[in-house]
Structure formats: C-alpha cells, structure tokens
PDB file of C-alpha atoms in Angstrom:
ATOM      1  CA  MET A   1      27.660 -25.964   0.584  1.00 55.00           C
ATOM      2  CA  THR A   2      24.504 -23.792   0.469  1.00 55.00           C
ATOM      3  CA  SER A   3      24.868 -20.159  -0.526  1.00 56.00           C
ATOM      4  CA  THR A   4      22.485 -17.916   1.264  1.00 69.00           C
ATOM      5  CA  HIS A   5      21.557 -14.598  -0.416  1.00 72.00           C
ATOM      6  CA  THR A   6      21.123 -11.726   1.989  1.00 83.00           C
ATOM      7  CA  ALA A   7      18.614  -9.233   0.492  1.00 87.00           C
ATOM      8  CA  THR A   8      19.787  -5.758   0.001  1.00 95.00           C
ATOM      9  CA  ARG A   9      17.481  -3.166   1.340  1.00 96.00           C
ATOM     10  CA  GLN A  10      17.310   0.514   0.721  1.00 97.00           C
ATOM     11  CA  HIS A  11      14.796   3.201   1.555  1.00 98.00           C
ATOM     12  CA  THR A  12      13.816   6.808   0.861  1.00 98.00           C
ATOM     13  CA  VAL A  13      11.238   9.146   2.225  1.00 97.00           C
ATOM     14  CA  VAL A  14       8.934  11.203   0.099  1.00 97.00           C
ATOM     15  CA  ASP A  15       6.327  13.832   0.829  1.00 96.00           C
ATOM     16  CA  SER A  16       2.779  13.187  -0.057  1.00 96.00           C
ATOM     17  CA  PRO A  17      -0.619  14.976   0.616  1.00 95.00           C
ATOM     18  CA  TYR A  18      -0.981  12.339   3.328  1.00 93.00           C
ATOM     19  CA  GLY A  19       2.296  12.940   5.181  1.00 94.00           C
ATOM     20  CA  PRO A  20       5.769  11.511   4.624  1.00 96.00           C
ATOM     21  CA  LEU A  21       5.873   8.101   2.883  1.00 97.00           C
ATOM     22  CA  THR A  22       8.780   5.733   3.532  1.00 97.00           C
ATOM     23  CA  LEU A  23       9.471   3.598   0.484  1.00 98.00           C
ATOM     24  CA  VAL A  24      11.513   0.442   0.964  1.00 98.00           C
ATOM     25  CA  ALA A  25      13.151  -1.753  -1.729  1.00 98.00           C
ATOM     26  CA  THR A  26      14.301  -5.303  -1.379  1.00 97.00           C
ATOM     27  CA  ASP A  27      16.956  -6.157  -4.079  1.00 96.00           C
ATOM     28  CA  GLY A  28      15.843  -3.090  -6.055  1.00 96.00           C
ATOM     29  CA  VAL A  29      12.100  -3.943  -5.936  1.00 97.00           C
ATOM     30  CA  LEU A  30       9.456  -2.028  -3.972  1.00 98.00           C
ATOM     31  CA  SER A  31       8.703  -4.005  -0.926  1.00 98.00           C
ATOM     32  CA  GLY A  32       7.260  -1.318   1.425  1.00 97.00           C
ATOM     33  CA  LEU A  33       5.306   1.817   1.541  1.00 97.00           C
ATOM     34  CA  TYR A  34       4.808   3.108   5.063  1.00 96.00           C
ATOM     35  CA  MET A  35       2.985   6.125   6.515  1.00 94.00           C
ATOM     36  CA  THR A  36       4.015   7.848   9.696  1.00 91.00           C
ATOM     37  CA  GLY A  37       2.373   6.307  12.682  1.00 88.00           C
ATOM     38  CA  GLN A  38       1.243   3.287  10.644  1.00 89.00           C
ATOM     39  CA  ARG A  39       0.144   0.189  12.468  1.00 86.00           C
ATOM     40  CA  HIS A  40       2.398  -2.830  11.768  1.00 87.00           C
ATOM     41  CA  ARG A  41       5.242  -0.478  10.486  1.00 91.00           C
ATOM     42  CA  PRO A  42       8.566  -2.313  10.751  1.00 93.00           C
ATOM     43  CA  PRO A  43      11.316  -0.939  12.804  1.00 94.00           C
ATOM     44  CA  GLU A  44      13.391   1.794  10.952  1.00 93.00           C
ATOM     45  CA  GLU A  45      16.415  -0.234  11.188  1.00 94.00           C
ATOM     46  CA  THR A  46      15.066  -2.973   8.877  1.00 95.00           C
ATOM     47  CA  PHE A  47      14.613  -0.352   6.120  1.00 96.00           C
ATOM     48  CA  GLY A  48      18.190  -0.454   4.912  1.00 96.00           C
ATOM     49  CA  GLU A  49      20.397   2.293   3.718  1.00 96.00           C
ATOM     50  CA  PRO A  50      19.000   5.552   2.511  1.00 97.00           C
ATOM     51  CA  ASP A  51      19.165   5.619  -1.334  1.00 96.00           C
ATOM     52  CA  PRO A  52      16.514   7.173  -3.603  1.00 96.00           C
ATOM     53  CA  ARG A  53      17.762   5.360  -6.814  1.00 94.00           C
ATOM     54  CA  PRO A  54      15.509   2.318  -6.735  1.00 95.00           C
ATOM     55  CA  PHE A  55      12.461   4.331  -6.384  1.00 97.00           C
ATOM     56  CA  ALA A  56      12.366   6.743  -9.415  1.00 97.00           C
ATOM     57  CA  GLU A  57       9.430   4.914 -11.133  1.00 98.00           C
ATOM     58  CA  ALA A  58       7.484   4.450  -7.833  1.00 98.00           C
ATOM     59  CA  VAL A  59       7.852   8.185  -7.048  1.00 98.00           C
ATOM     60  CA  ARG A  60       6.817   9.035 -10.592  1.00 98.00           C
ATOM     61  CA  GLN A  61       3.630   6.836 -10.408  1.00 98.00           C
ATOM     62  CA  LEU A  62       2.817   8.042  -6.865  1.00 98.00           C
ATOM     63  CA  ASP A  63       3.123  11.777  -7.976  1.00 97.00           C
ATOM     64  CA  ALA A  64       0.781  10.987 -11.027  1.00 97.00           C
ATOM     65  CA  TYR A  65      -1.658   9.254  -8.616  1.00 97.00           C
ATOM     66  CA  PHE A  66      -1.785  12.199  -6.218  1.00 96.00           C
ATOM     67  CA  ARG A  67      -2.221  14.615  -9.222  1.00 95.00           C
ATOM     68  CA  GLY A  68      -5.256  12.536 -10.270  1.00 94.00           C
ATOM     69  CA  ALA A  69      -3.427  11.417 -13.503  1.00 96.00           C
ATOM     70  CA  LEU A  70      -2.900   7.752 -12.580  1.00 96.00           C
ATOM     71  CA  ARG A  71      -5.615   5.323 -11.480  1.00 95.00           C
ATOM     72  CA  GLU A  72      -3.715   1.960 -11.629  1.00 95.00           C
ATOM     73  CA  PHE A  73      -0.099   1.417 -10.535  1.00 97.00           C
ATOM     74  CA  ASP A  74       2.129  -0.671 -12.700  1.00 96.00           C
ATOM     75  CA  LEU A  75       5.202  -1.533 -10.495  1.00 97.00           C
ATOM     76  CA  PRO A  76       6.928  -4.766  -9.810  1.00 97.00           C
ATOM     77  CA  LEU A  77       6.446  -5.632  -6.098  1.00 97.00           C
ATOM     78  CA  HIS A  78       8.351  -7.795  -3.617  1.00 96.00           C
ATOM     79  CA  LEU A  79       5.590  -8.747  -1.103  1.00 96.00           C
ATOM     80  CA  ASP A  80       6.751 -10.783   1.802  1.00 94.00           C
ATOM     81  CA  GLY A  81       3.871 -12.604   3.577  1.00 96.00           C
ATOM     82  CA  THR A  82       2.078 -15.961   4.042  1.00 97.00           C
ATOM     83  CA  PRO A  83       0.461 -17.490   0.917  1.00 97.00           C
ATOM     84  CA  PHE A  84      -2.878 -16.448   2.324  1.00 97.00           C
ATOM     85  CA  GLN A  85      -1.817 -12.791   2.940  1.00 97.00           C
ATOM     86  CA  ARG A  86      -0.314 -12.638  -0.570  1.00 97.00           C
ATOM     87  CA  SER A  87      -3.611 -13.852  -2.085  1.00 97.00           C
ATOM     88  CA  VAL A  88      -5.534 -11.149  -0.114  1.00 97.00           C
ATOM     89  CA  TRP A  89      -2.976  -8.468  -1.317  1.00 97.00           C
ATOM     90  CA  GLU A  90      -3.580  -9.730  -4.901  1.00 96.00           C
ATOM     91  CA  GLN A  91      -7.261  -9.284  -4.388  1.00 96.00           C
ATOM     92  CA  LEU A  92      -6.802  -5.738  -3.208  1.00 97.00           C
ATOM     93  CA  ARG A  93      -4.981  -4.930  -6.482  1.00 96.00           C
ATOM     94  CA  GLN A  94      -8.073  -5.988  -8.392  1.00 96.00           C
ATOM     95  CA  ILE A  95     -10.381  -3.281  -6.629  1.00 97.00           C
ATOM     96  CA  PRO A  96     -10.713  -0.624  -9.263  1.00 96.00           C
ATOM     97  CA  TYR A  97      -9.864   3.036  -8.476  1.00 96.00           C
ATOM     98  CA  GLY A  98     -12.687   4.790  -6.696  1.00 94.00           C
ATOM     99  CA  GLU A  99     -14.537   1.659  -5.765  1.00 95.00           C
ATOM    100  CA  THR A 100     -14.642  -0.329  -2.391  1.00 95.00           C
ATOM    101  CA  ARG A 101     -15.182  -3.930  -1.414  1.00 95.00           C
ATOM    102  CA  SER A 102     -16.029  -5.396   1.930  1.00 95.00           C
ATOM    103  CA  TYR A 103     -13.918  -7.906   3.821  1.00 94.00           C
ATOM    104  CA  GLY A 104     -16.640 -10.497   3.293  1.00 94.00           C
ATOM    105  CA  GLU A 105     -16.592  -9.892  -0.560  1.00 96.00           C
ATOM    106  CA  LEU A 106     -12.907 -10.377  -0.671  1.00 96.00           C
ATOM    107  CA  ALA A 107     -13.266 -13.528   1.322  1.00 96.00           C
ATOM    108  CA  GLU A 108     -15.880 -14.746  -1.149  1.00 96.00           C
ATOM    109  CA  ASN A 109     -13.618 -13.919  -4.006  1.00 96.00           C
ATOM    110  CA  LEU A 110     -10.873 -16.141  -2.442  1.00 96.00           C
ATOM    111  CA  GLY A 111     -13.317 -19.013  -2.008  1.00 96.00           C
ATOM    112  CA  LYS A 112     -13.266 -18.737   1.637  1.00 95.00           C
ATOM    113  CA  PRO A 113     -16.635 -17.100   2.592  1.00 94.00           C
ATOM    114  CA  GLY A 114     -16.105 -17.438   6.411  1.00 93.00           C
ATOM    115  CA  ALA A 115     -12.778 -15.834   6.339  1.00 95.00           C
ATOM    116  CA  SER A 116     -13.576 -12.163   6.490  1.00 93.00           C
ATOM    117  CA  ARG A 117     -11.839 -11.606   9.778  1.00 93.00           C
ATOM    118  CA  ALA A 118      -8.684 -13.280   8.423  1.00 96.00           C
ATOM    119  CA  VAL A 119      -8.991 -11.087   5.289  1.00 95.00           C
ATOM    120  CA  GLY A 120      -9.120  -8.016   7.586  1.00 93.00           C
ATOM    121  CA  LEU A 121      -6.030  -9.149   9.447  1.00 93.00           C
ATOM    122  CA  ALA A 122      -4.097  -9.734   6.220  1.00 95.00           C
ATOM    123  CA  ASN A 123      -5.310  -6.397   4.863  1.00 93.00           C
ATOM    124  CA  GLY A 124      -3.895  -4.682   7.963  1.00 91.00           C
ATOM    125  CA  LYS A 125      -0.499  -6.270   7.319  1.00 94.00           C
ATOM    126  CA  ASN A 126      -0.328  -4.992   3.708  1.00 95.00           C
ATOM    127  CA  PRO A 127       3.303  -3.773   3.362  1.00 96.00           C
ATOM    128  CA  VAL A 128       2.710  -1.535   0.344  1.00 97.00           C
ATOM    129  CA  GLY A 129      -0.178   0.776   1.249  1.00 94.00           C
ATOM    130  CA  ILE A 130      -1.795   3.062  -1.445  1.00 96.00           C
ATOM    131  CA  ILE A 131      -0.211   1.063  -4.249  1.00 97.00           C
ATOM    132  CA  VAL A 132      -1.771  -2.113  -2.989  1.00 97.00           C
ATOM    133  CA  PRO A 133      -4.956  -0.263  -2.072  1.00 96.00           C
ATOM    134  CA  CYS A 134      -6.043  -1.605   1.264  1.00 94.00           C
ATOM    135  CA  HIS A 135      -7.834   1.687   1.813  1.00 95.00           C
ATOM    136  CA  ARG A 136     -10.509   0.461  -0.570  1.00 96.00           C
ATOM    137  CA  VAL A 137     -11.795  -2.200   1.862  1.00 94.00           C
ATOM    138  CA  ILE A 138     -14.685  -1.350   4.122  1.00 91.00           C
ATOM    139  CA  GLY A 139     -17.005  -3.093   6.602  1.00 87.00           C
ATOM    140  CA  ALA A 140     -20.125  -4.911   5.445  1.00 85.00           C
ATOM    141  CA  SER A 141     -22.300  -2.031   6.635  1.00 83.00           C
ATOM    142  CA  GLY A 142     -20.264   0.353   4.535  1.00 82.00           C
ATOM    143  CA  SER A 143     -18.409   1.702   7.660  1.00 79.00           C
ATOM    144  CA  LEU A 144     -14.720   2.545   7.165  1.00 81.00           C
ATOM    145  CA  THR A 145     -13.554   0.149  10.011  1.00 80.00           C
ATOM    146  CA  GLY A 146      -9.803  -0.056  10.548  1.00 75.00           C
ATOM    147  CA  TYR A 147      -6.951   1.239   8.495  1.00 80.00           C
ATOM    148  CA  GLY A 148      -3.251   0.905   9.381  1.00 76.00           C
ATOM    149  CA  GLY A 149      -2.589   4.416   8.283  1.00 80.00           C
ATOM    150  CA  GLY A 150      -5.431   5.812  10.347  1.00 82.00           C
ATOM    151  CA  LEU A 151      -9.120   6.352   9.600  1.00 87.00           C
ATOM    152  CA  ASP A 152      -8.584   9.902   8.703  1.00 90.00           C
ATOM    153  CA  ARG A 153      -6.228   9.019   5.966  1.00 92.00           C
ATOM    154  CA  LYS A 154      -8.471   6.303   4.749  1.00 92.00           C
ATOM    155  CA  GLN A 155     -11.360   8.587   4.462  1.00 92.00           C
ATOM    156  CA  ARG A 156      -9.275  11.232   2.677  1.00 94.00           C
ATOM    157  CA  LEU A 157      -7.880   8.680   0.168  1.00 95.00           C
ATOM    158  CA  LEU A 158     -11.431   7.404  -0.605  1.00 94.00           C
ATOM    159  CA  ALA A 159     -12.700  10.983  -1.007  1.00 94.00           C
ATOM    160  CA  PHE A 160      -9.887  11.811  -3.225  1.00 95.00           C
ATOM    161  CA  GLU A 161     -10.452   8.778  -5.472  1.00 95.00           C
ATOM    162  CA  ASN A 162     -14.158   9.737  -5.673  1.00 91.00           C
ATOM    163  CA  GLY A 163     -13.357  13.315  -6.741  1.00 89.00           C
ATOM    164  CA  MET A 164     -14.859  14.626  -3.491  1.00 78.00           C
ATOM    165  CA  GLY A 165     -12.025  16.603  -2.134  1.00 61.00           C
ATOM    166  CA  ASP A 166      -8.670  16.543  -0.551  1.00 46.00           C
ATOM    167  CA  ASP A 167      -7.463  19.517  -2.399  1.00 47.00           C
ATOM    168  CA  THR A 168      -4.173  19.199  -0.552  1.00 45.00           C
ATOM    169  CA  PRO A 169      -1.388  20.096  -3.063  1.00 40.00           C
ATOM    170  CA  THR A 170       0.978  17.411  -4.208  1.00 39.00           C
ATOM    171  CA  LEU A 171       4.326  17.960  -2.484  1.00 35.00           C
ATOM    172  CA  PHE A 172       6.712  16.033  -4.718  1.00 34.00           C
TER     173      PHE A 172
END
C-alpha cells in the first residue's frame, strides 16, 4: 500500500511598494510570491488556507529588501517546475542585486546557447518573483522585454536596485 502525502498549502497577503503580494507556502516552505495581475498566477483556490505563520521570515526579508537593507534573500524555497525550469530559476538566483543578464547569457550559462527563448518561457513561469529575481533578466539589446508582473513593475524594481528611485514608502 502506497501512502500519498497531500501537501498542505497556506497563504498570506502582504503590502509592498509594488502592490499586494500573495505569499504561498507548501508544507511550510515558501513556494509562491505573486503580484496582482501577474501572468501565470495560479487560481486563488490553489493557495490554501489563509495563515500568516509560515511567512514570518519571508516577510522580514522582504521588508528589509524594500528598505534597501537586504540585497540577497536567504530562504528555503519549494519550487515546482520541470528540471529545466528549476535550472533557469537557480540561474536567476545567481544574478547579483542591481545587475541584469540577458536571456541569451542565461542560456549560455546553462550550456544551451540556442535556448534563450526557452529560458524566457521558464523565466516567465517563475513562481517566486522578487526573491527569485526574474526582473533582472533583459533582452539582448538591453530592452526590458516581458515581465509577468508588468513592465512598469520591472522598471521600478530595476531602478530601485540601482538606487535611481522608487521612493515609495515601505508598507509593511
């Protein structure tokens, strides 16, 4: 007889300078950070029960990030995706604060130089925005290209990380 574990999911919503963020945990580990109107945002009914308890450290680190006091997140993550998607998301976590990489550079780093389009698709499906910094990926020409949270948010996040603005107060 095989026992199947059903993952426990909880969520909470926190304010940020970029609008409300929905944090989702799977078995107590952060598995989602979604913005309002985000492309590829899962249906609300998949987020589980409202419960802020699993998110104390994530909220603390997000607050520090938005105050400019944290440049690198240190949180356990539960990232559901294909092996290729997870390898792209791991590459995203290697992009330093305030820097950008192109889709092509990420594909090269993965040893798949012709896969920049696939890297872009995996980037767009990143389930933990901001913490896994998909906003730091740009087109080869330096253009912002797409962003699941919207180009305006992407531009504001990049400007914030480069010390060029977004004086929106932190709302935590």
